[in-house]
Amino acid sequence: MNKKFYITTPIYYVNDKPHIGHACTTIVADIIARYHKLLDDDVFFLTGTDEHGAKVAQEAAKAGLVPQDFVDKVSRTFEEIWPKLGIKTDFFIRTTNPEHKKIVQEVIRKIYKKGDIYKARYEGFYCVGCEKFITETDLVDGKCPFHPNQEPQKQSEENYFFKLSKYARPLIKAIEDPKDKNHYQISPPGKKEEILSRLKSGVEDISISRANVSWGIPVPWDPTQTIYVWFDALPNYYSALKITGKENFWPADLHLVGKEILWFHAVIWEAILLSAGISLPKEVFAHSFYMIDGKKMSKSLGNVIEPEELIKKFGVDGTRYLIASSFPYENDSDVGWEKFTEKYNADLANGLGNLVARIAKLAEQTNIKYKILNIKITDKKFKDFHQSLEKNQFNEALTFVWNRISNADRYIDINKPWSLKGEKLNQVLEYLILEILEIAVLLEPFLPETAEKIQKQFAGPKIKSEKPLFPRLR
Ligand code: MSP
């Protein structure tokens, strides 16, 4: 039996159109999913949209639509963009799916029956932009530091609370002790330390319902309240499998998220699962953020980059490459049109594209016949490449491939095949063709279309020059 591998992205809020940040997480999740398929794992890859809550309701009102029509419309833009980026998901979950709503209610009811939910007054602030309860000490000049243009809502209402504090100790143990039956990994390592220190500094119970937000799932035993949007969203990872009849994929092997929502994914979600008696995910990985030319991306700054625009300029594989190679692993990553164009020209037009064209041109002039070898991505000689991918160091994995590209270029310059004949020429070409085919195999998860084109072009019996893979751009 093949190993199962279940990978998820965050489900995106439908208050906004898809942008490069959403594309970042979803493209790299697709790379990981494809990589695991090549390792022969049984893969389930989930993405979707988060459609309830005050923020979405506000945007719907601004657009003059009833919430359901609004979310249908925006959710579609997410669902439709992913295939255009060569992303193949197994299911697209929407939190307005009636089955999802039922499952969320079942989970919350279980926790309620266990005695982990109680009613109390919530006094404090709520930031609609973050969809998060915030304390006075979080405020900077009276505003949420992430949404300085919005007024934080002062709130005083009766809510249901979840006993998060009760789970702090068991979670610390589950994170720290690899032998704990609930052990899970938080990565990269720096993020694990951050979460542990916050857990150790004391955790308070959290409000998990809202009295005045009607766009949400009703609390099953008290329909005057709706379930807090995060408590409705997190269970999507679990409900999606129930809805598709793929429960055997639980628990998730990897939740891929941005760093701003790590606390929800590495603490609150696990506490919910512990309380409901459901097993915990294996790993939560948080990446950092794209900055556009040194600035935060925002509508008001007008510097938002949309995936459609990237595809239009760089093509599908070009976009996938630019995203993966600038992946904000631990630090934020500064990107922008100029940087992308430079990188595209250097690595794809001049690097990979040029090498393929050079080898094809040389081979075209001969009658070389070579053994087609069965190249496997699992080959031990690619050990470093695998290690990088296992840590989600996409940039490092690509550097491994691009070193081979420059070595092959150097090999051509040194051996000058254009000055060779007969057996010697064939030897040099055979070496180069094998190199390019190996490079294509390693690139399969990243640039699936390109890898296929190269494999076809060099499959023989006669190798011919083709159109440039990546035309130079300005
Ligand atoms: N709806 C919640 C997630 C619920 S998951 C149960 C949410 N949605 S979101 O639309 O705001 O998407 C946030 C995610 O988008 C981030 O965690 C990250 O994956 C991605 N990104 C958004 N902006 C980004 C950048 N500027 N850079 C990289 N990724 C970022 O939070």
Short mmCIF file of C-alpha atoms and ligand atoms in Angstrom, two decimals:
data_model
loop_
_atom_site.label_atom_id
_atom_site.label_comp_id
_atom_site.label_asym_id
_atom_site.label_seq_id
_atom_site.Cartn_x
_atom_site.Cartn_y
_atom_site.Cartn_z
CA MET A 1 0.00 0.00 0.00
CA ASN A 2 1.21 3.47 -0.81
CA LYS A 3 1.82 5.98 1.92
CA LYS A 4 -0.94 8.57 2.18
CA PHE A 5 -0.12 12.26 2.13
CA TYR A 6 -2.70 14.92 2.92
CA ILE A 7 -1.71 18.54 2.31
CA THR A 8 -3.75 21.72 2.79
CA THR A 9 -3.53 25.45 2.16
CA PRO A 10 -5.41 28.04 4.23
CA ILE A 11 -8.91 28.62 2.95
CA TYR A 12 -8.87 32.19 1.68
CA TYR A 13 -11.25 34.94 2.69
CA VAL A 14 -13.57 35.97 -0.10
CA ASN A 15 -13.46 39.66 0.80
CA ASP A 16 -10.58 40.01 -1.63
CA LYS A 17 -9.59 38.78 -5.09
CA PRO A 18 -6.78 36.22 -5.43
CA HIS A 19 -3.34 37.84 -5.33
CA ILE A 20 0.28 36.76 -5.40
CA GLY A 21 0.24 35.98 -1.65
CA HIS A 22 -2.51 33.40 -2.07
CA ALA A 23 -0.74 32.11 -5.17
CA CYS A 24 2.46 31.69 -3.16
CA THR A 25 0.98 29.22 -0.70
CA THR A 26 -1.14 27.38 -3.25
CA ILE A 27 1.64 27.00 -5.83
CA VAL A 28 4.13 25.63 -3.35
CA ALA A 29 1.45 23.30 -1.95
CA ASP A 30 0.96 22.04 -5.50
CA ILE A 31 4.72 21.53 -5.86
CA ILE A 32 4.76 19.47 -2.67
CA ALA A 33 1.68 17.51 -3.78
CA ARG A 34 3.22 16.73 -7.17
CA TYR A 35 6.50 15.79 -5.54
CA HIS A 36 4.74 13.32 -3.25
CA LYS A 37 2.90 11.83 -6.22
CA LEU A 38 6.27 11.27 -7.89
CA LEU A 39 7.36 9.49 -4.70
CA ASP A 40 4.34 7.24 -5.29
CA ASP A 41 2.40 8.51 -2.29
CA ASP A 42 -1.36 8.61 -2.33
CA VAL A 43 -1.96 12.33 -2.25
CA PHE A 44 -4.96 14.45 -1.26
CA PHE A 45 -4.54 18.17 -1.82
CA LEU A 46 -7.10 20.61 -0.43
CA THR A 47 -7.72 24.31 -0.85
CA GLY A 48 -10.87 26.43 -0.66
CA THR A 49 -12.53 29.58 0.62
CA ASP A 50 -13.49 30.95 4.03
CA GLU A 51 -16.84 32.64 3.52
CA HIS A 52 -18.46 33.62 6.82
CA GLY A 53 -17.85 36.41 9.31
CA ALA A 54 -18.14 40.14 9.70
CA LYS A 55 -15.47 41.04 7.16
CA VAL A 56 -17.09 39.14 4.31
CA ALA A 57 -20.55 40.41 5.28
CA GLN A 58 -19.24 43.99 5.16
CA GLU A 59 -17.72 43.51 1.71
CA ALA A 60 -20.95 41.96 0.43
CA ALA A 61 -22.88 44.99 1.67
CA LYS A 62 -20.41 47.32 -0.06
CA ALA A 63 -20.88 45.39 -3.29
CA GLY A 64 -24.65 45.67 -2.85
CA LEU A 65 -25.13 41.92 -2.82
CA VAL A 66 -26.64 39.50 -0.35
CA PRO A 67 -23.80 37.59 1.30
CA GLN A 68 -24.49 34.26 -0.43
CA ASP A 69 -24.43 35.80 -3.93
CA PHE A 70 -21.31 37.73 -3.07
CA VAL A 71 -19.41 34.71 -1.74
CA ASP A 72 -20.49 32.57 -4.70
CA LYS A 73 -19.02 35.14 -7.02
CA VAL A 74 -15.70 35.68 -5.29
CA SER A 75 -15.19 32.04 -4.39
CA ARG A 76 -15.41 31.24 -8.10
CA THR A 77 -12.48 33.55 -8.87
CA PHE A 78 -10.36 31.46 -6.49
CA GLU A 79 -11.60 28.15 -7.76
CA GLU A 80 -10.95 29.20 -11.36
CA ILE A 81 -7.49 30.65 -10.95
CA TRP A 82 -5.77 27.53 -9.58
CA PRO A 83 -6.03 25.30 -12.67
CA LYS A 84 -4.69 28.20 -14.74
CA LEU A 85 -1.51 27.97 -12.68
CA GLY A 86 -1.15 24.25 -13.32
CA ILE A 87 -2.45 23.54 -9.83
CA LYS A 88 -4.34 20.29 -9.42
CA THR A 89 -6.34 20.06 -6.23
CA ASP A 90 -8.50 17.14 -5.14
CA PHE A 91 -11.28 19.20 -3.64
CA PHE A 92 -12.27 22.82 -3.21
CA ILE A 93 -13.94 23.33 0.16
CA ARG A 94 -16.31 26.21 0.85
CA THR A 95 -17.42 26.97 4.39
CA THR A 96 -20.93 27.76 3.12
CA ASN A 97 -21.21 24.14 1.99
CA PRO A 98 -24.21 22.79 4.00
CA GLU A 99 -22.35 19.60 4.83
CA HIS A 100 -19.44 21.58 6.21
CA LYS A 101 -21.82 23.58 8.40
CA LYS A 102 -23.29 20.38 9.81
CA ILE A 103 -19.88 18.94 10.60
CA VAL A 104 -18.77 22.15 12.35
CA GLN A 105 -21.90 21.99 14.47
CA GLU A 106 -21.18 18.35 15.33
CA VAL A 107 -17.63 19.21 16.39
CA ILE A 108 -18.70 22.16 18.55
CA ARG A 109 -21.45 20.12 20.14
CA LYS A 110 -18.97 17.41 21.09
CA ILE A 111 -16.76 19.98 22.77
CA TYR A 112 -19.75 21.52 24.54
CA LYS A 113 -20.84 18.13 25.87
CA LYS A 114 -17.35 17.51 27.12
CA GLY A 115 -17.65 20.65 29.26
CA ASP A 116 -15.02 22.65 27.41
CA ILE A 117 -17.40 25.46 26.47
CA TYR A 118 -18.97 27.95 28.90
CA LYS A 119 -20.79 31.25 28.66
CA ALA A 120 -19.21 34.49 29.86
CA ARG A 121 -19.06 38.15 29.04
CA TYR A 122 -16.47 39.20 26.51
CA GLU A 123 -15.14 42.69 27.11
CA GLY A 124 -12.57 43.92 24.69
CA PHE A 125 -11.83 44.78 21.12
CA TYR A 126 -12.40 42.96 17.89
CA CYS A 127 -10.54 43.69 14.67
CA VAL A 128 -12.76 42.89 11.70
CA GLY A 129 -9.76 43.08 9.33
CA CYS A 130 -8.02 40.30 11.26
CA GLU A 131 -11.27 38.61 12.33
CA LYS A 132 -9.58 38.42 15.71
CA PHE A 133 -10.31 39.36 19.33
CA ILE A 134 -7.60 41.74 20.46
CA THR A 135 -6.57 43.15 23.79
CA GLU A 136 -5.94 46.75 24.75
CA THR A 137 -2.19 46.05 24.81
CA ASP A 138 -2.32 44.93 21.16
CA LEU A 139 -3.50 48.37 20.07
CA VAL A 140 -1.08 50.95 18.71
CA ASP A 141 -2.45 54.49 18.96
CA GLY A 142 -5.85 52.97 19.57
CA LYS A 143 -5.76 50.97 16.30
CA CYS A 144 -4.98 47.40 15.33
CA PRO A 145 -1.35 47.53 14.09
CA PHE A 146 -2.33 45.50 10.99
CA HIS A 147 -5.40 47.59 10.16
CA PRO A 148 -4.57 51.17 11.16
CA ASN A 149 -7.29 52.49 8.82
CA GLN A 150 -10.08 50.65 10.61
CA GLU A 151 -11.67 51.42 13.94
CA PRO A 152 -11.36 48.37 16.23
CA GLN A 153 -14.81 47.39 17.52
CA LYS A 154 -15.29 47.79 21.23
CA GLN A 155 -17.26 44.82 22.34
CA SER A 156 -19.09 43.79 25.43
CA GLU A 157 -21.34 40.82 24.92
CA GLU A 158 -22.23 37.42 26.27
CA ASN A 159 -20.32 34.81 24.30
CA TYR A 160 -19.42 31.18 24.47
CA PHE A 161 -15.85 30.54 25.50
CA PHE A 162 -13.62 27.58 24.73
CA LYS A 163 -11.28 26.35 27.47
CA LEU A 164 -8.09 26.84 25.52
CA SER A 165 -6.10 27.31 28.74
CA LYS A 166 -6.83 23.72 29.73
CA TYR A 167 -4.94 22.48 26.67
CA ALA A 168 -1.76 24.54 27.00
CA ARG A 169 0.14 21.89 28.93
CA PRO A 170 -0.89 18.90 26.81
CA LEU A 171 0.00 20.88 23.69
CA ILE A 172 3.44 21.85 24.99
CA LYS A 173 4.08 18.20 25.67
CA ALA A 174 2.73 17.12 22.29
CA ILE A 175 5.03 19.58 20.52
CA GLU A 176 8.14 18.89 22.60
CA ASP A 177 7.98 15.16 23.12
CA PRO A 178 8.38 13.08 19.95
CA LYS A 179 7.06 10.07 21.87
CA ASP A 180 3.83 11.79 22.89
CA LYS A 181 0.90 10.12 21.17
CA ASN A 182 -0.27 13.50 19.94
CA HIS A 183 3.15 14.66 18.79
CA TYR A 184 3.18 17.15 15.92
CA GLN A 185 5.79 19.28 14.29
CA ILE A 186 5.82 23.04 13.91
CA SER A 187 8.29 24.33 11.37
CA PRO A 188 10.57 26.05 10.50
CA PRO A 189 12.33 25.57 13.89
CA GLY A 190 12.20 29.27 14.78
CA LYS A 191 8.41 29.20 14.52
CA LYS A 192 8.19 26.22 16.84
CA GLU A 193 10.16 28.16 19.46
CA GLU A 194 7.87 31.17 19.09
CA ILE A 195 4.77 29.06 19.62
CA LEU A 196 6.27 27.21 22.58
CA SER A 197 7.31 30.37 24.34
CA ARG A 198 3.88 31.91 23.86
CA LEU A 199 2.22 28.75 25.13
CA LYS A 200 4.49 28.74 28.17
CA SER A 201 3.87 32.37 28.99
CA GLY A 202 0.22 31.57 29.69
CA VAL A 203 -2.86 31.13 27.55
CA GLU A 204 -6.35 32.45 28.12
CA ASP A 205 -9.66 30.94 27.10
CA ILE A 206 -11.08 32.30 23.86
CA SER A 207 -14.47 33.51 22.78
CA ILE A 208 -15.83 31.26 20.04
CA SER A 209 -19.18 32.83 19.24
CA ARG A 210 -20.57 36.22 18.24
CA ALA A 211 -23.87 37.74 19.28
CA ASN A 212 -24.15 40.32 16.51
CA VAL A 213 -22.75 38.67 13.43
CA SER A 214 -25.56 36.96 11.60
CA TRP A 215 -23.47 35.78 8.60
CA GLY A 216 -22.23 32.57 10.15
CA ILE A 217 -23.13 29.11 11.37
CA PRO A 218 -25.60 29.17 14.28
CA VAL A 219 -24.42 27.76 17.62
CA PRO A 220 -26.47 24.53 17.62
CA TRP A 221 -27.84 24.87 21.18
CA ASP A 222 -28.27 28.65 21.03
CA PRO A 223 -29.25 30.06 17.65
CA THR A 224 -29.02 33.64 18.94
CA GLN A 225 -25.25 33.28 18.50
CA THR A 226 -23.15 32.39 15.48
CA ILE A 227 -19.90 30.43 15.62
CA TYR A 228 -16.76 32.60 15.50
CA VAL A 229 -15.43 32.53 11.95
CA TRP A 230 -12.15 30.82 12.88
CA PHE A 231 -13.96 28.06 14.74
CA ASP A 232 -16.00 27.58 11.58
CA ALA A 233 -12.98 27.72 9.24
CA LEU A 234 -10.41 25.46 10.91
CA PRO A 235 -12.56 22.31 10.78
CA ASN A 236 -12.61 22.59 6.95
CA TYR A 237 -9.53 20.39 6.87
CA TYR A 238 -11.49 17.66 8.57
CA SER A 239 -14.91 18.24 7.02
CA ALA A 240 -13.51 18.16 3.47
CA LEU A 241 -12.48 14.54 3.95
CA LYS A 242 -15.85 13.58 5.41
CA ILE A 243 -17.66 15.30 2.55
CA THR A 244 -15.58 13.51 -0.08
CA GLY A 245 -15.60 10.16 1.74
CA LYS A 246 -11.81 10.28 2.13
CA GLU A 247 -11.62 10.03 5.94
CA ASN A 248 -8.73 7.61 5.56
CA PHE A 249 -6.51 10.60 4.73
CA TRP A 250 -6.94 12.03 8.24
CA PRO A 251 -4.86 13.32 10.02
CA ALA A 252 -3.37 15.96 7.76
CA ASP A 253 0.30 15.43 7.00
CA LEU A 254 0.98 19.08 6.31
CA HIS A 255 -0.93 22.30 6.94
CA LEU A 256 0.85 24.97 4.95
CA VAL A 257 0.05 28.49 6.18
CA GLY A 258 1.36 32.05 6.33
CA LYS A 259 3.03 33.12 9.59
CA GLU A 260 0.20 35.48 10.61
CA ILE A 261 -2.18 32.58 11.14
CA LEU A 262 0.21 30.11 12.72
CA TRP A 263 -1.22 30.48 16.25
CA PHE A 264 -4.65 29.42 14.95
CA HIS A 265 -3.16 26.45 13.13
CA ALA A 266 -0.54 25.29 15.61
CA VAL A 267 -2.45 25.84 18.88
CA ILE A 268 -6.17 26.60 18.61
CA TRP A 269 -6.81 23.95 15.96
CA GLU A 270 -4.98 21.26 17.94
CA ALA A 271 -6.83 22.20 21.14
CA ILE A 272 -10.15 21.87 19.30
CA LEU A 273 -9.10 18.47 17.99
CA LEU A 274 -7.88 17.25 21.40
CA SER A 275 -11.13 18.34 22.96
CA ALA A 276 -13.21 16.67 20.25
CA GLY A 277 -11.14 13.48 20.48
CA ILE A 278 -9.87 13.70 16.89
CA SER A 279 -6.23 12.96 16.08
CA LEU A 280 -3.80 15.81 15.46
CA PRO A 281 -2.09 16.83 12.22
CA LYS A 282 1.52 15.76 11.71
CA GLU A 283 3.01 19.10 10.74
CA VAL A 284 2.17 22.77 10.50
CA PHE A 285 4.55 24.82 8.40
CA ALA A 286 4.43 28.63 8.38
CA HIS A 287 6.12 30.70 5.72
CA SER A 288 6.75 34.43 5.75
CA PHE A 289 5.45 37.12 3.43
CA TYR A 290 6.01 38.65 0.06
CA MET A 291 6.76 42.35 0.14
CA ILE A 292 6.34 44.26 -3.08
CA ASP A 293 9.36 46.47 -3.74
CA GLY A 294 9.98 46.77 -0.02
CA LYS A 295 6.38 47.55 0.92
CA LYS A 296 3.48 45.58 2.28
CA MET A 297 1.08 44.67 -0.48
CA SER A 298 -2.17 46.58 -0.19
CA LYS A 299 -5.07 47.81 -2.25
CA SER A 300 -4.57 51.36 -1.07
CA LEU A 301 -0.91 51.37 -2.16
CA GLY A 302 -2.02 49.96 -5.52
CA ASN A 303 0.87 47.49 -5.55
CA VAL A 304 -1.15 44.27 -5.50
CA ILE A 305 0.08 41.71 -8.04
CA GLU A 306 -2.58 39.36 -9.40
CA PRO A 307 -1.81 35.83 -10.58
CA GLU A 308 -3.49 36.51 -13.96
CA GLU A 309 -1.02 39.32 -14.67
CA LEU A 310 1.92 37.06 -13.83
CA ILE A 311 0.64 34.31 -16.11
CA LYS A 312 0.15 36.81 -18.91
CA LYS A 313 3.72 38.00 -18.73
CA PHE A 314 5.69 34.93 -17.65
CA GLY A 315 3.49 31.98 -18.62
CA VAL A 316 2.31 29.27 -16.24
CA ASP A 317 5.67 27.64 -15.58
CA GLY A 318 7.45 30.98 -15.55
CA THR A 319 5.10 32.13 -12.79
CA ARG A 320 5.51 28.90 -10.84
CA TYR A 321 9.28 29.24 -11.06
CA LEU A 322 9.33 32.87 -9.94
CA ILE A 323 7.10 32.10 -6.98
CA ALA A 324 8.98 29.00 -5.84
CA SER A 325 12.40 30.58 -6.23
CA SER A 326 11.40 33.64 -4.18
CA PHE A 327 9.52 31.62 -1.55
CA PRO A 328 9.58 33.51 1.77
CA TYR A 329 10.87 30.59 3.81
CA GLU A 330 11.95 32.23 7.04
CA ASN A 331 12.29 35.89 6.16
CA ASP A 332 9.97 38.06 4.14
CA SER A 333 10.86 38.06 0.49
CA ASP A 334 11.01 41.20 -1.59
CA VAL A 335 9.54 40.76 -5.06
CA GLY A 336 8.25 43.01 -7.83
CA TRP A 337 7.94 43.25 -11.61
CA GLU A 338 11.52 44.30 -12.20
CA LYS A 339 12.99 41.60 -9.98
CA PHE A 340 10.76 38.96 -11.55
CA THR A 341 11.69 39.99 -15.09
CA GLU A 342 15.40 39.91 -14.26
CA LYS A 343 15.12 36.50 -12.64
CA TYR A 344 13.04 35.15 -15.53
CA ASN A 345 15.60 36.30 -18.09
CA ALA A 346 18.60 35.06 -16.14
CA ASP A 347 17.33 31.66 -15.02
CA LEU A 348 14.70 30.66 -17.55
CA ALA A 349 15.49 32.42 -20.84
CA ASN A 350 19.30 32.34 -20.50
CA GLY A 351 19.68 29.44 -18.07
CA LEU A 352 17.34 26.54 -18.69
CA GLY A 353 15.90 27.65 -22.04
CA ASN A 354 19.27 28.39 -23.56
CA LEU A 355 20.80 25.12 -22.39
CA VAL A 356 17.97 23.09 -23.88
CA ALA A 357 18.27 25.00 -27.18
CA ARG A 358 22.06 24.51 -27.28
CA ILE A 359 21.91 20.77 -26.71
CA ALA A 360 19.03 20.27 -29.14
CA LYS A 361 20.87 22.20 -31.84
CA LEU A 362 24.03 20.11 -31.41
CA ALA A 363 22.09 16.86 -31.37
CA GLU A 364 20.04 17.85 -34.40
CA GLN A 365 23.17 18.00 -36.54
CA THR A 366 24.17 14.42 -35.75
CA ASN A 367 22.52 11.06 -36.00
CA ILE A 368 23.07 10.27 -32.39
CA LYS A 369 21.27 7.23 -31.02
CA TYR A 370 21.36 6.84 -27.29
CA LYS A 371 19.88 4.53 -24.73
CA ILE A 372 16.80 5.98 -23.13
CA LEU A 373 17.45 5.56 -19.46
CA ASN A 374 14.84 5.26 -16.80
CA ILE A 375 15.56 8.28 -14.63
CA LYS A 376 13.91 8.25 -11.24
CA ILE A 377 13.47 11.31 -9.08
CA THR A 378 14.07 9.01 -6.09
CA ASP A 379 17.65 8.29 -7.18
CA LYS A 380 20.09 8.68 -4.27
CA LYS A 381 22.28 11.03 -6.22
CA PHE A 382 19.58 13.67 -5.80
CA LYS A 383 19.81 13.41 -2.00
CA ASP A 384 20.43 17.11 -1.41
CA PHE A 385 17.47 18.03 -3.60
CA HIS A 386 15.21 15.78 -1.54
CA GLN A 387 16.49 17.13 1.74
CA SER A 388 15.71 20.67 0.63
CA LEU A 389 12.21 19.71 -0.46
CA GLU A 390 11.46 17.87 2.74
CA LYS A 391 12.19 21.09 4.62
CA ASN A 392 10.15 23.13 2.12
CA GLN A 393 13.29 24.97 1.06
CA PHE A 394 12.13 25.42 -2.51
CA ASN A 395 14.75 27.97 -3.34
CA GLU A 396 17.50 25.61 -2.21
CA ALA A 397 16.04 22.71 -4.22
CA LEU A 398 15.98 24.92 -7.30
CA THR A 399 19.57 26.02 -6.70
CA PHE A 400 20.52 22.33 -6.78
CA VAL A 401 18.93 22.07 -10.25
CA TRP A 402 20.34 25.38 -11.49
CA ASN A 403 23.87 24.35 -10.45
CA ARG A 404 23.48 21.40 -12.76
CA ILE A 405 22.34 23.74 -15.51
CA SER A 406 25.42 25.92 -15.19
CA ASN A 407 27.67 22.85 -14.94
CA ALA A 408 26.22 21.54 -18.20
CA ASP A 409 26.81 24.92 -19.84
CA ARG A 410 30.39 24.87 -18.63
CA TYR A 411 30.83 21.31 -19.89
CA ILE A 412 29.79 22.47 -23.36
CA ASP A 413 32.19 25.42 -23.26
CA ILE A 414 35.09 23.19 -22.19
CA ASN A 415 34.43 20.29 -24.55
CA LYS A 416 33.45 22.40 -27.58
CA PRO A 417 31.30 19.71 -29.17
CA TRP A 418 31.01 21.77 -32.38
CA SER A 419 34.68 20.98 -33.00
CA LEU A 420 34.27 17.23 -32.39
CA LYS A 421 33.31 14.34 -34.63
CA GLY A 422 32.34 10.68 -34.47
CA GLU A 423 32.56 8.69 -31.28
CA LYS A 424 33.94 11.56 -29.17
CA LEU A 425 31.07 13.86 -30.22
CA ASN A 426 28.53 11.15 -29.44
CA GLN A 427 29.98 10.67 -25.96
CA VAL A 428 29.75 14.35 -25.17
CA LEU A 429 26.19 14.56 -26.48
CA GLU A 430 25.09 11.45 -24.65
CA TYR A 431 26.33 12.98 -21.42
CA LEU A 432 24.51 16.24 -22.10
CA ILE A 433 21.25 14.59 -23.07
CA LEU A 434 21.28 12.55 -19.90
CA GLU A 435 21.94 15.71 -17.92
CA ILE A 436 19.05 17.57 -19.51
CA LEU A 437 16.70 14.63 -18.97
CA GLU A 438 17.69 14.44 -15.32
CA ILE A 439 17.11 18.15 -14.97
CA ALA A 440 13.66 17.69 -16.51
CA VAL A 441 12.78 14.97 -14.01
CA LEU A 442 13.80 17.16 -11.08
CA LEU A 443 11.76 20.03 -12.48
CA GLU A 444 8.55 18.00 -12.86
CA PRO A 445 6.96 19.18 -9.59
CA PHE A 446 7.93 22.79 -10.25
CA LEU A 447 7.49 23.24 -14.00
CA PRO A 448 5.30 20.36 -15.14
CA GLU A 449 4.63 21.65 -18.67
CA THR A 450 8.26 22.45 -19.34
CA ALA A 451 9.47 19.12 -17.96
CA GLU A 452 7.10 17.34 -20.32
CA LYS A 453 8.19 19.40 -23.32
CA ILE A 454 11.85 18.63 -22.65
CA GLN A 455 11.17 14.95 -22.17
CA LYS A 456 9.29 14.80 -25.48
CA GLN A 457 11.94 16.76 -27.32
CA PHE A 458 14.75 14.51 -26.14
CA ALA A 459 12.87 11.23 -26.34
CA GLY A 460 14.37 10.60 -29.78
CA PRO A 461 14.82 8.86 -32.09
CA LYS A 462 15.56 12.14 -33.82
CA ILE A 463 16.19 15.21 -31.68
CA LYS A 464 15.12 18.52 -33.21
CA SER A 465 15.33 22.17 -32.27
CA GLU A 466 12.08 23.67 -31.07
CA LYS A 467 10.74 27.13 -30.27
CA PRO A 468 12.54 28.71 -27.30
CA LEU A 469 11.01 27.47 -24.04
CA PHE A 470 11.22 30.91 -22.43
CA PRO A 471 11.51 33.86 -24.82
CA ARG A 472 13.47 36.78 -23.41
CA LEU A 473 11.32 39.53 -21.92
CA ARG A 474 11.72 43.20 -21.21
N1 MSP B 1 -9.38 32.75 6.03
C1 MSP B 1 -8.16 32.78 6.74
C2 MSP B 1 -7.52 31.41 6.79
C3 MSP B 1 -8.38 30.33 7.38
S1 MSP B 1 -7.61 28.79 7.30
C4 MSP B 1 -8.57 27.78 8.23
C5 MSP B 1 -7.19 33.75 6.06
N2 MSP B 1 -7.44 34.03 4.78
S2 MSP B 1 -6.57 35.05 3.87
O1 MSP B 1 -7.32 35.21 2.66
O2 MSP B 1 -6.26 36.22 4.59
O3 MSP B 1 -5.27 34.28 3.47
C6 MSP B 1 -4.14 34.34 4.28
C7 MSP B 1 -3.05 33.48 3.66
O4 MSP B 1 -2.74 33.92 2.32
C8 MSP B 1 -1.72 33.59 4.39
O5 MSP B 1 -1.68 32.75 5.52
C9 MSP B 1 -0.77 33.12 3.30
O6 MSP B 1 -0.89 31.76 3.11
C10 MSP B 1 -1.34 33.83 2.09
N3 MSP B 1 -0.83 35.19 1.97
C11 MSP B 1 -1.55 36.35 1.98
N4 MSP B 1 -0.72 37.40 1.77
C12 MSP B 1 0.55 36.96 1.63
C13 MSP B 1 1.78 37.56 1.27
N5 MSP B 1 1.92 38.87 1.12
N6 MSP B 1 2.85 36.74 1.07
C14 MSP B 1 2.74 35.37 1.13
N7 MSP B 1 1.60 34.78 1.47
C15 MSP B 1 0.54 35.55 1.92
O7 MSP B 1 -6.26 34.17 6.71
#
